[in-house]
PDB file of C-alpha atoms and ligand atoms in Angstrom:
ATOM      1  CA  MET Z   1       0.031  -0.402   0.056  1.00  0.00           C
ATOM      2  CA  ALA Z   2       1.343   3.802  -1.224  1.00  0.00           C
ATOM      3  CA  SER Z   3      -0.263   6.274  -1.826  1.00  0.00           C
ATOM      4  CA  LEU Z   4       1.600   9.580  -2.472  1.00  0.00           C
ATOM      5  CA  SER Z   5       0.821  13.160  -2.343  1.00  0.00           C
ATOM      6  CA  LEU Z   6       3.166  16.047  -3.944  1.00  0.00           C
ATOM      7  CA  LYS Z   7       1.968  19.227  -3.034  1.00  0.00           C
ATOM      8  CA  ASN Z   8       3.701  22.679  -4.040  1.00  0.00           C
ATOM      9  CA  ILE Z   9       6.789  20.484  -4.847  1.00  0.00           C
ATOM     10  CA  ASN Z  10       9.671  22.773  -6.047  1.00  0.00           C
ATOM     11  CA  LYS Z  11      13.458  22.147  -6.521  1.00  0.00           C
ATOM     12  CA  VAL Z  12      15.972  24.762  -7.442  1.00  0.00           C
ATOM     13  CA  TYR Z  13      19.751  23.658  -7.818  1.00  0.00           C
ATOM     14  CA  PRO Z  14      22.413  25.370  -5.668  1.00  0.00           C
ATOM     15  CA  ASN Z  15      23.556  27.270  -8.574  1.00  0.00           C
ATOM     16  CA  GLY Z  16      19.563  28.750  -8.625  1.00  0.00           C
ATOM     17  CA  TYR Z  17      18.729  27.150 -11.729  1.00  0.00           C
ATOM     18  CA  HIS Z  18      14.747  26.681 -10.736  1.00  0.00           C
ATOM     19  CA  ALA Z  19      13.923  22.769 -12.347  1.00  0.00           C
ATOM     20  CA  VAL Z  20      10.019  21.828 -11.100  1.00  0.00           C
ATOM     21  CA  LYS Z  21       8.413  24.440 -10.342  1.00  0.00           C
ATOM     22  CA  ASP Z  22       4.409  24.161  -7.894  1.00  0.00           C
ATOM     23  CA  PHE Z  23       4.839  20.390  -8.524  1.00  0.00           C
ATOM     24  CA  ASN Z  24       1.181  19.223  -7.165  1.00  0.00           C
ATOM     25  CA  MET Z  25      -0.797  15.554  -8.111  1.00  0.00           C
ATOM     26  CA  GLU Z  26      -1.717  13.399  -6.264  1.00  0.00           C
ATOM     27  CA  ILE Z  27      -1.053   9.549  -6.631  1.00  0.00           C
ATOM     28  CA  GLU Z  28      -3.069   7.087  -5.749  1.00  0.00           C
ATOM     29  CA  ASP Z  29      -2.395   3.342  -4.046  1.00  0.00           C
ATOM     30  CA  LYS Z  30      -0.547   1.019  -7.298  1.00  0.00           C
ATOM     31  CA  GLU Z  31      -1.147   3.435  -9.766  1.00  0.00           C
ATOM     32  CA  PHE Z  32       0.857   2.828 -12.599  1.00  0.00           C
ATOM     33  CA  ILE Z  33       2.690   6.805 -13.046  1.00  0.00           C
ATOM     34  CA  ILE Z  34       4.388   7.272 -16.400  1.00  0.00           C
ATOM     35  CA  PHE Z  35       6.984  10.985 -16.690  1.00  0.00           C
ATOM     36  CA  VAL Z  36       7.518  12.365 -20.342  1.00  0.00           C
ATOM     37  CA  GLY Z  37       8.117  15.710 -21.738  1.00  0.00           C
ATOM     38  CA  PRO Z  38      11.843  16.415 -23.241  1.00  0.00           C
ATOM     39  CA  SER Z  39      14.568  16.838 -21.919  1.00  0.00           C
ATOM     40  CA  GLY Z  40      15.871  18.534 -18.546  1.00  0.00           C
ATOM     41  CA  CYS Z  41      11.633  19.040 -18.221  1.00  0.00           C
ATOM     42  CA  GLY Z  42      12.233  18.359 -14.618  1.00  0.00           C
ATOM     43  CA  LYS Z  43      11.678  14.360 -14.760  1.00  0.00           C
ATOM     44  CA  SER Z  44      14.789  12.425 -12.704  1.00  0.00           C
ATOM     45  CA  THR Z  45      14.688  16.421 -10.143  1.00  0.00           C
ATOM     46  CA  THR Z  46      11.033  14.999  -9.790  1.00  0.00           C
ATOM     47  CA  LEU Z  47      11.756  11.650  -9.417  1.00  0.00           C
ATOM     48  CA  ARG Z  48      15.200  11.860  -7.040  1.00  0.00           C
ATOM     49  CA  MET Z  49      12.778  13.628  -4.447  1.00  0.00           C
ATOM     50  CA  ILE Z  50      10.342  11.390  -4.272  1.00  0.00           C
ATOM     51  CA  ALA Z  51      13.889   8.596  -3.377  1.00  0.00           C
ATOM     52  CA  GLY Z  52      15.468  11.208  -1.152  1.00  0.00           C
ATOM     53  CA  LEU Z  53      18.056  11.841  -3.032  1.00  0.00           C
ATOM     54  CA  GLU Z  54      17.838  15.188  -3.464  1.00  0.00           C
ATOM     55  CA  ASP Z  55      16.488  17.638  -0.988  1.00  0.00           C
ATOM     56  CA  ILE Z  56      13.455  19.144  -2.069  1.00  0.00           C
ATOM     57  CA  SER Z  57      13.639  23.114  -1.903  1.00  0.00           C
ATOM     58  CA  SER Z  58       9.967  23.414  -0.157  1.00  0.00           C
ATOM     59  CA  GLY Z  59       6.040  21.598  -0.555  1.00  0.00           C
ATOM     60  CA  GLU Z  60       5.637  18.848   0.978  1.00  0.00           C
ATOM     61  CA  LEU Z  61       5.698  14.783  -0.275  1.00  0.00           C
ATOM     62  CA  LYS Z  62       4.001  12.156   1.963  1.00  0.00           C
ATOM     63  CA  ILE Z  63       4.020   9.373   1.252  1.00  0.00           C
ATOM     64  CA  ASP Z  64       0.928   7.072   2.836  1.00  0.00           C
ATOM     65  CA  ASP Z  65       0.121  10.416   4.805  1.00  0.00           C
ATOM     66  CA  LYS Z  66       3.117  11.013   6.644  1.00  0.00           C
ATOM     67  CA  VAL Z  67       5.128  13.943   5.669  1.00  0.00           C
ATOM     68  CA  VAL Z  68       8.655  12.150   4.464  1.00  0.00           C
ATOM     69  CA  ASN Z  69      10.620  15.513   3.096  1.00  0.00           C
ATOM     70  CA  ASP Z  70      13.423  14.840   5.249  1.00  0.00           C
ATOM     71  CA  VAL Z  71      13.204  10.947   5.846  1.00  0.00           C
ATOM     72  CA  GLU Z  72      16.655   9.888   4.519  1.00  0.00           C
ATOM     73  CA  PRO Z  73      16.911   7.803   1.556  1.00  0.00           C
ATOM     74  CA  LYS Z  74      17.823   4.270   3.006  1.00  0.00           C
ATOM     75  CA  ASP Z  75      14.538   4.695   5.658  1.00  0.00           C
ATOM     76  CA  ARG Z  76      11.636   5.240   2.404  1.00  0.00           C
ATOM     77  CA  ASP Z  77      10.938   2.471   1.238  1.00  0.00           C
ATOM     78  CA  ILE Z  78      11.135   3.367  -1.814  1.00  0.00           C
ATOM     79  CA  ALA Z  79      14.067   1.707  -4.837  1.00  0.00           C
ATOM     80  CA  MET Z  80      14.504   3.423  -8.453  1.00  0.00           C
ATOM     81  CA  VAL Z  81      15.821   2.213 -10.573  1.00  0.00           C
ATOM     82  CA  PHE Z  82      18.809   3.788 -13.199  1.00  0.00           C
ATOM     83  CA  GLN Z  83      18.337   3.608 -17.299  1.00  0.00           C
ATOM     84  CA  ASN Z  84      22.405   2.923 -16.088  1.00  0.00           C
ATOM     85  CA  TYR Z  85      21.634  -0.167 -14.321  1.00  0.00           C
ATOM     86  CA  ALA Z  86      23.707   1.519 -11.979  1.00  0.00           C
ATOM     87  CA  LEU Z  87      25.497  -1.986 -11.007  1.00  0.00           C
ATOM     88  CA  TYR Z  88      28.502  -1.833  -8.512  1.00  0.00           C
ATOM     89  CA  PRO Z  89      31.035  -3.704 -10.833  1.00  0.00           C
ATOM     90  CA  HIS Z  90      33.542  -4.899  -8.623  1.00  0.00           C
ATOM     91  CA  MET Z  91      30.125  -7.271  -7.015  1.00  0.00           C
ATOM     92  CA  ASN Z  92      28.985 -10.913  -8.578  1.00  0.00           C
ATOM     93  CA  VAL Z  93      25.155 -10.752  -9.685  1.00  0.00           C
ATOM     94  CA  PHE Z  94      24.339 -11.820  -5.641  1.00  0.00           C
ATOM     95  CA  ASP Z  95      26.142  -9.079  -4.173  1.00  0.00           C
ATOM     96  CA  ASN Z  96      24.908  -6.436  -6.111  1.00  0.00           C
ATOM     97  CA  MET Z  97      21.052  -7.820  -5.607  1.00  0.00           C
ATOM     98  CA  ALA Z  98      22.034  -8.197  -1.739  1.00  0.00           C
ATOM     99  CA  PHE Z  99      23.179  -4.914  -1.257  1.00  0.00           C
ATOM    100  CA  GLY Z 100      20.346  -2.904  -0.371  1.00  0.00           C
ATOM    101  CA  LEU Z 101      19.275  -5.395   2.148  1.00  0.00           C
ATOM    102  CA  LYS Z 102      23.045  -5.777   3.913  1.00  0.00           C
ATOM    103  CA  ILE Z 103      22.982  -2.641   4.031  1.00  0.00           C
ATOM    104  CA  ARG Z 104      19.520  -2.148   5.866  1.00  0.00           C
ATOM    105  CA  LYS Z 105      20.994  -4.780   8.229  1.00  0.00           C
ATOM    106  CA  VAL Z 106      18.888  -8.343   6.903  1.00  0.00           C
ATOM    107  CA  PRO Z 107      19.751 -11.388   8.105  1.00  0.00           C
ATOM    108  CA  LYS Z 108      21.654 -13.441   6.296  1.00  0.00           C
ATOM    109  CA  ASP Z 109      19.831 -16.573   5.331  1.00  0.00           C
ATOM    110  CA  GLU Z 110      16.706 -14.037   4.379  1.00  0.00           C
ATOM    111  CA  ILE Z 111      18.919 -12.427   2.582  1.00  0.00           C
ATOM    112  CA  LYS Z 112      19.860 -15.325   0.309  1.00  0.00           C
ATOM    113  CA  LYS Z 113      16.256 -15.960   0.380  1.00  0.00           C
ATOM    114  CA  LEU Z 114      14.924 -12.620  -1.256  1.00  0.00           C
ATOM    115  CA  VAL Z 115      17.836 -13.024  -3.360  1.00  0.00           C
ATOM    116  CA  THR Z 116      17.147 -16.153  -5.550  1.00  0.00           C
ATOM    117  CA  GLU Z 117      13.471 -15.964  -4.715  1.00  0.00           C
ATOM    118  CA  ALA Z 118      13.937 -11.969  -6.904  1.00  0.00           C
ATOM    119  CA  ALA Z 119      16.353 -13.492  -9.699  1.00  0.00           C
ATOM    120  CA  ARG Z 120      13.808 -16.555 -10.058  1.00  0.00           C
ATOM    121  CA  ILE Z 121      10.803 -14.356 -10.867  1.00  0.00           C
ATOM    122  CA  LEU Z 122      13.365 -12.340 -13.155  1.00  0.00           C
ATOM    123  CA  ASP Z 123      14.634 -15.439 -14.266  1.00  0.00           C
ATOM    124  CA  ILE Z 124      18.763 -15.059 -13.674  1.00  0.00           C
ATOM    125  CA  GLU Z 125      18.895 -17.688 -11.627  1.00  0.00           C
ATOM    126  CA  HIS Z 126      22.018 -19.221 -13.856  1.00  0.00           C
ATOM    127  CA  LEU Z 127      24.115 -15.168 -13.146  1.00  0.00           C
ATOM    128  CA  LEU Z 128      24.272 -15.284  -9.834  1.00  0.00           C
ATOM    129  CA  ASP Z 129      28.004 -15.027  -9.629  1.00  0.00           C
ATOM    130  CA  ARG Z 130      28.882 -13.613 -12.791  1.00  0.00           C
ATOM    131  CA  LYS Z 131      30.177  -9.954 -12.887  1.00  0.00           C
ATOM    132  CA  PRO Z 132      28.011  -7.619 -14.275  1.00  0.00           C
ATOM    133  CA  LYS Z 133      30.929  -7.325 -17.178  1.00  0.00           C
ATOM    134  CA  ALA Z 134      29.654 -10.984 -18.423  1.00  0.00           C
ATOM    135  CA  LEU Z 135      25.990  -9.289 -18.652  1.00  0.00           C
ATOM    136  CA  SER Z 136      23.679  -9.095 -22.188  1.00  0.00           C
ATOM    137  CA  GLY Z 137      22.038  -5.564 -21.533  1.00  0.00           C
ATOM    138  CA  GLY Z 138      18.623  -7.517 -21.194  1.00  0.00           C
ATOM    139  CA  GLN Z 139      20.003  -8.942 -17.801  1.00  0.00           C
ATOM    140  CA  ARG Z 140      21.887  -6.586 -16.845  1.00  0.00           C
ATOM    141  CA  GLN Z 141      18.402  -4.423 -16.525  1.00  0.00           C
ATOM    142  CA  ARG Z 142      16.885  -7.950 -14.683  1.00  0.00           C
ATOM    143  CA  VAL Z 143      19.683  -6.827 -12.254  1.00  0.00           C
ATOM    144  CA  ALA Z 144      18.344  -3.274 -12.139  1.00  0.00           C
ATOM    145  CA  MET Z 145      15.096  -4.605 -11.789  1.00  0.00           C
ATOM    146  CA  GLY Z 146      16.260  -7.352  -9.196  1.00  0.00           C
ATOM    147  CA  ARG Z 147      18.037  -5.252  -6.530  1.00  0.00           C
ATOM    148  CA  ALA Z 148      14.978  -3.077  -6.260  1.00  0.00           C
ATOM    149  CA  ILE Z 149      12.045  -6.118  -5.820  1.00  0.00           C
ATOM    150  CA  VAL Z 150      14.365  -8.021  -3.035  1.00  0.00           C
ATOM    151  CA  ARG Z 151      13.650  -5.208  -0.854  1.00  0.00           C
ATOM    152  CA  ASN Z 152       9.430  -6.125  -2.339  1.00  0.00           C
ATOM    153  CA  PRO Z 153       9.173  -1.865  -1.761  1.00  0.00           C
ATOM    154  CA  LYS Z 154       6.217  -0.389  -1.762  1.00  0.00           C
ATOM    155  CA  VAL Z 155       7.370   3.132  -4.172  1.00  0.00           C
ATOM    156  CA  PHE Z 156       9.156   2.008  -7.592  1.00  0.00           C
ATOM    157  CA  LEU Z 157      10.602   4.475  -9.298  1.00  0.00           C
ATOM    158  CA  MET Z 158      11.698   3.920 -12.680  1.00  0.00           C
ATOM    159  CA  ASP Z 159      14.696   5.547 -14.456  1.00  0.00           C
ATOM    160  CA  GLU Z 160      13.692   5.348 -19.229  1.00  0.00           C
ATOM    161  CA  PRO Z 161      14.564   1.640 -17.489  1.00  0.00           C
ATOM    162  CA  LEU Z 162      14.464   0.545 -20.793  1.00  0.00           C
ATOM    163  CA  SER Z 163      16.514   2.776 -23.625  1.00  0.00           C
ATOM    164  CA  ASN Z 164      18.958   1.380 -23.723  1.00  0.00           C
ATOM    165  CA  LEU Z 165      17.925  -1.946 -24.364  1.00  0.00           C
ATOM    166  CA  ASP Z 166      17.293  -3.362 -28.765  1.00  0.00           C
ATOM    167  CA  ALA Z 167      13.490  -3.121 -29.671  1.00  0.00           C
ATOM    168  CA  LYS Z 168      12.831  -6.614 -29.480  1.00  0.00           C
ATOM    169  CA  LEU Z 169      14.022  -6.496 -26.151  1.00  0.00           C
ATOM    170  CA  ARG Z 170      12.329  -2.972 -24.833  1.00  0.00           C
ATOM    171  CA  VAL Z 171       8.781  -4.880 -26.585  1.00  0.00           C
ATOM    172  CA  GLN Z 172       9.568  -8.238 -23.424  1.00  0.00           C
ATOM    173  CA  MET Z 173      10.664  -5.994 -20.808  1.00  0.00           C
ATOM    174  CA  ARG Z 174       7.855  -4.136 -21.189  1.00  0.00           C
ATOM    175  CA  ILE Z 175       5.246  -6.776 -21.183  1.00  0.00           C
ATOM    176  CA  GLU Z 176       7.311  -8.657 -18.034  1.00  0.00           C
ATOM    177  CA  ILE Z 177       7.486  -4.864 -15.967  1.00  0.00           C
ATOM    178  CA  SER Z 178       3.616  -4.962 -16.775  1.00  0.00           C
ATOM    179  CA  LYS Z 179       3.430  -8.338 -14.836  1.00  0.00           C
ATOM    180  CA  LEU Z 180       5.604  -7.092 -11.740  1.00  0.00           C
ATOM    181  CA  HIS Z 181       3.306  -4.199 -11.658  1.00  0.00           C
ATOM    182  CA  GLN Z 182       0.219  -6.936 -10.812  1.00  0.00           C
ATOM    183  CA  ARG Z 183       2.567  -9.543  -9.342  1.00  0.00           C
ATOM    184  CA  LEU Z 184       3.841  -6.932  -6.503  1.00  0.00           C
ATOM    185  CA  GLY Z 185       1.488  -4.502  -5.846  1.00  0.00           C
ATOM    186  CA  SER Z 186       3.898  -1.292  -5.841  1.00  0.00           C
ATOM    187  CA  THR Z 187       2.635   1.545  -6.908  1.00  0.00           C
ATOM    188  CA  ILE Z 188       4.769   2.289 -10.128  1.00  0.00           C
ATOM    189  CA  ILE Z 189       6.207   6.286 -10.905  1.00  0.00           C
ATOM    190  CA  TYR Z 190       8.470   5.160 -15.000  1.00  0.00           C
ATOM    191  CA  VAL Z 191      10.077   8.162 -17.287  1.00  0.00           C
ATOM    192  CA  THR Z 192       9.715   6.822 -20.799  1.00  0.00           C
ATOM    193  CA  HIS Z 193      10.327   8.839 -24.494  1.00  0.00           C
ATOM    194  CA  ASP Z 194       7.908   5.569 -25.945  1.00  0.00           C
ATOM    195  CA  GLN Z 195       4.820   5.918 -26.257  1.00  0.00           C
ATOM    196  CA  THR Z 196       4.219   2.284 -27.112  1.00  0.00           C
ATOM    197  CA  GLU Z 197       5.211   1.799 -23.499  1.00  0.00           C
ATOM    198  CA  ALA Z 198       3.430   4.927 -22.045  1.00  0.00           C
ATOM    199  CA  MET Z 199      -0.144   4.488 -22.915  1.00  0.00           C
ATOM    200  CA  THR Z 200       0.062   0.414 -22.137  1.00  0.00           C
ATOM    201  CA  LEU Z 201       1.995   1.081 -18.674  1.00  0.00           C
ATOM    202  CA  GLY Z 202       0.494   4.011 -17.678  1.00  0.00           C
ATOM    203  CA  SER Z 203      -2.861   4.769 -15.307  1.00  0.00           C
ATOM    204  CA  ARG Z 204      -1.743   8.076 -15.228  1.00  0.00           C
ATOM    205  CA  ILE Z 205       0.745  10.042 -18.183  1.00  0.00           C
ATOM    206  CA  VAL Z 206       2.353  12.754 -16.418  1.00  0.00           C
ATOM    207  CA  VAL Z 207       3.232  15.776 -19.096  1.00  0.00           C
ATOM    208  CA  MET Z 208       6.158  18.115 -17.715  1.00  0.00           C
ATOM    209  CA  LYS Z 209       7.732  21.001 -19.628  1.00  0.00           C
ATOM    210  CA  ASP Z 210       9.240  23.328 -18.316  1.00  0.00           C
ATOM    211  CA  GLY Z 211       9.497  22.047 -14.174  1.00  0.00           C
ATOM    212  CA  ILE Z 212       5.811  22.650 -15.338  1.00  0.00           C
ATOM    213  CA  ILE Z 213       2.639  19.763 -15.877  1.00  0.00           C
ATOM    214  CA  GLN Z 214       0.735  20.407 -19.056  1.00  0.00           C
ATOM    215  CA  GLN Z 215      -1.354  18.278 -18.114  1.00  0.00           C
ATOM    216  CA  ILE Z 216      -1.944  14.636 -16.477  1.00  0.00           C
ATOM    217  CA  ASP Z 217      -4.715  12.602 -18.253  1.00  0.00           C
ATOM    218  CA  SER Z 218      -5.416   8.536 -18.358  1.00  0.00           C
ATOM    219  CA  PRO Z 219      -3.933   7.160 -21.969  1.00  0.00           C
ATOM    220  CA  GLN Z 220      -7.597   7.041 -22.530  1.00  0.00           C
ATOM    221  CA  GLU Z 221      -8.717  10.414 -22.273  1.00  0.00           C
ATOM    222  CA  LEU Z 222      -4.657  11.090 -24.600  1.00  0.00           C
ATOM    223  CA  HIS Z 223      -5.733   9.188 -27.361  1.00  0.00           C
ATOM    224  CA  GLU Z 224      -9.702  11.236 -27.860  1.00  0.00           C
ATOM    225  CA  LYS Z 225      -7.188  13.928 -27.513  1.00  0.00           C
ATOM    226  CA  PRO Z 226      -7.057  15.727 -31.316  1.00  0.00           C
TER     227      PRO Z 226
HETATM  228  P1  LIG M   1      14.516  15.683 -17.370  1.00  0.00           P
HETATM  229  O1  LIG M   1      14.948  14.625 -16.527  1.00  0.00           O
HETATM  230  O2  LIG M   1      13.564  16.430 -17.573  1.00  0.00           O
HETATM  231  O3  LIG M   1      15.737  15.082 -18.300  1.00  0.00           O
HETATM  232  P2  LIG M   1      16.606  16.601 -14.938  1.00  0.00           P
HETATM  233  O4  LIG M   1      15.326  16.459 -13.907  1.00  0.00           O
HETATM  234  O5  LIG M   1      17.830  15.870 -15.603  1.00  0.00           O
HETATM  235  O6  LIG M   1      15.470  16.691 -16.678  1.00  0.00           O
HETATM  236  O7  LIG M   1      16.899  17.943 -15.053  1.00  0.00           O
HETATM  237  C1  LIG M   1      15.687  18.879 -15.243  1.00  0.00           C
HETATM  238  C2  LIG M   1      17.527  21.087 -15.786  1.00  0.00           C
HETATM  239  O8  LIG M   1      17.648  20.520 -14.233  1.00  0.00           O
HETATM  240  C3  LIG M   1      17.829  20.223 -16.373  1.00  0.00           C
HETATM  241  O9  LIG M   1      17.882  21.676 -16.781  1.00  0.00           O
HETATM  242  C4  LIG M   1      19.191  20.394 -15.614  1.00  0.00           C
HETATM  243  O10 LIG M   1      20.581  20.904 -16.766  1.00  0.00           O
HETATM  244  C5  LIG M   1      18.715  21.248 -13.786  1.00  0.00           C
HETATM  245  N1  LIG M   1      20.315  19.974 -13.610  1.00  0.00           N
HETATM  246  C6  LIG M   1      20.410  18.595 -12.841  1.00  0.00           C
HETATM  247  N2  LIG M   1      21.020  18.234 -12.369  1.00  0.00           N
HETATM  248  C7  LIG M   1      20.773  19.360 -11.996  1.00  0.00           C
HETATM  249  C8  LIG M   1      22.682  19.961 -10.593  1.00  0.00           C
HETATM  250  N3  LIG M   1      23.232  19.213 -10.378  1.00  0.00           N
HETATM  251  N4  LIG M   1      23.297  21.414 -10.713  1.00  0.00           N
HETATM  252  C9  LIG M   1      21.909  22.327 -11.669  1.00  0.00           C
HETATM  253  N5  LIG M   1      20.794  22.014 -12.721  1.00  0.00           N
HETATM  254  C10 LIG M   1      20.950  20.756 -12.385  1.00  0.00           C
HETATM  255  P1  LIG M   2      37.965  -9.590 -12.003  1.00  0.00           P
HETATM  256  O1  LIG M   2      35.636  -8.939 -12.379  1.00  0.00           O
HETATM  257  O2  LIG M   2      38.331  -9.432 -10.741  1.00  0.00           O
HETATM  258  O3  LIG M   2      38.489  -9.544 -13.482  1.00  0.00           O
HETATM  259  P2  LIG M   2      36.037 -12.133 -12.270  1.00  0.00           P
HETATM  260  O4  LIG M   2      36.644 -13.515 -12.342  1.00  0.00           O
HETATM  261  O5  LIG M   2      35.302 -11.436 -12.080  1.00  0.00           O
HETATM  262  O6  LIG M   2      37.976 -11.731 -12.263  1.00  0.00           O
HETATM  263  O7  LIG M   2      36.343 -11.853 -14.260  1.00  0.00           O
HETATM  264  C1  LIG M   2      36.746 -12.597 -14.443  1.00  0.00           C
HETATM  265  C2  LIG M   2      36.457 -13.044 -16.389  1.00  0.00           C
HETATM  266  O8  LIG M   2      35.233 -14.202 -15.750  1.00  0.00           O
HETATM  267  C3  LIG M   2      35.640 -11.309 -16.459  1.00  0.00           C
HETATM  268  O9  LIG M   2      36.080 -10.351 -17.232  1.00  0.00           O
HETATM  269  C4  LIG M   2      34.312 -11.710 -16.789  1.00  0.00           C
HETATM  270  O10 LIG M   2      33.536 -11.472 -18.299  1.00  0.00           O
HETATM  271  C5  LIG M   2      33.768 -13.276 -16.092  1.00  0.00           C
HETATM  272  N1  LIG M   2      33.208 -13.827 -15.853  1.00  0.00           N
HETATM  273  C6  LIG M   2      33.126 -13.951 -14.599  1.00  0.00           C
HETATM  274  N2  LIG M   2      32.201 -14.663 -13.894  1.00  0.00           N
HETATM  275  C7  LIG M   2      31.269 -15.190 -14.599  1.00  0.00           C
HETATM  276  C8  LIG M   2      30.720 -16.579 -15.290  1.00  0.00           C
HETATM  277  N3  LIG M   2      29.756 -16.585 -13.696  1.00  0.00           N
HETATM  278  N4  LIG M   2      30.262 -17.230 -15.617  1.00  0.00           N
HETATM  279  C9  LIG M   2      30.535 -16.366 -17.511  1.00  0.00           C
HETATM  280  N5  LIG M   2      31.633 -15.773 -17.125  1.00  0.00           N
HETATM  281  C10 LIG M   2      32.238 -15.415 -16.450  1.00  0.00           C
END
């Protein structure tokens, strides 16, 4: 269960750049929210503020009715998947997936169980001993997802997770992400440039421009617009 409330969220970077302006949105439990908009419009910044990786300059962010502005990233029930996967090159797949659990002091046998289960769901059980450099792009992408789902987060943030994959894999992974969403029941916020991903995955699509929300529509509503 996770609803999010973003009230008048602003981000002004230390150099004075106003990257996100009065972002207002209520997100319901289990929604699949898509962020679209031109490069530099503030999508990643918004995601990073939700994850706690970037300070919120002003405004209020709530997860399940609790204000989390000052809550550390690791204490937010959130996992994030990045476009470049951000895997640790010196760790094998198991340790990459286990990392977030280790820093939260999850017991060893529990970690083993959770990692094995996530690896099974993503069909990467046979890759657990490998280092990232011994993996294909699609396999790395699965590991990055695996690292996020082992924690069974209430909120899943994905920043163009498929954009480095070839067209065929993108279609396959899109279907898997949709299945994962149903299976995990998490609330997802997903940044993409791909219109098919936006229209097929999203419950609502947020269009941003210059740090400002232009519109929020369901795929159906967008489809019907001229
Ligand atoms: P998007 O994800 O939509 O491409 P970003 O959220 O990454 O956009 O960036 C929004 C704007 O903020 C861009 O103009 C970017 O150059 C700027 N920006 C991002 N990070 C910083 C930073 N650390 N300092 C100053 N400006 C930044
Ligand atoms: P290091 O990464 O420290 O050089 P490794 O033993 O992890 O040492 O990697 C040596 C090479 O073997 C790497 O280039 C990698 O591509 C390959 N490799 C590592 N683990 C596996 C594995 N489980 N299956 C296949 N190839 C692997």
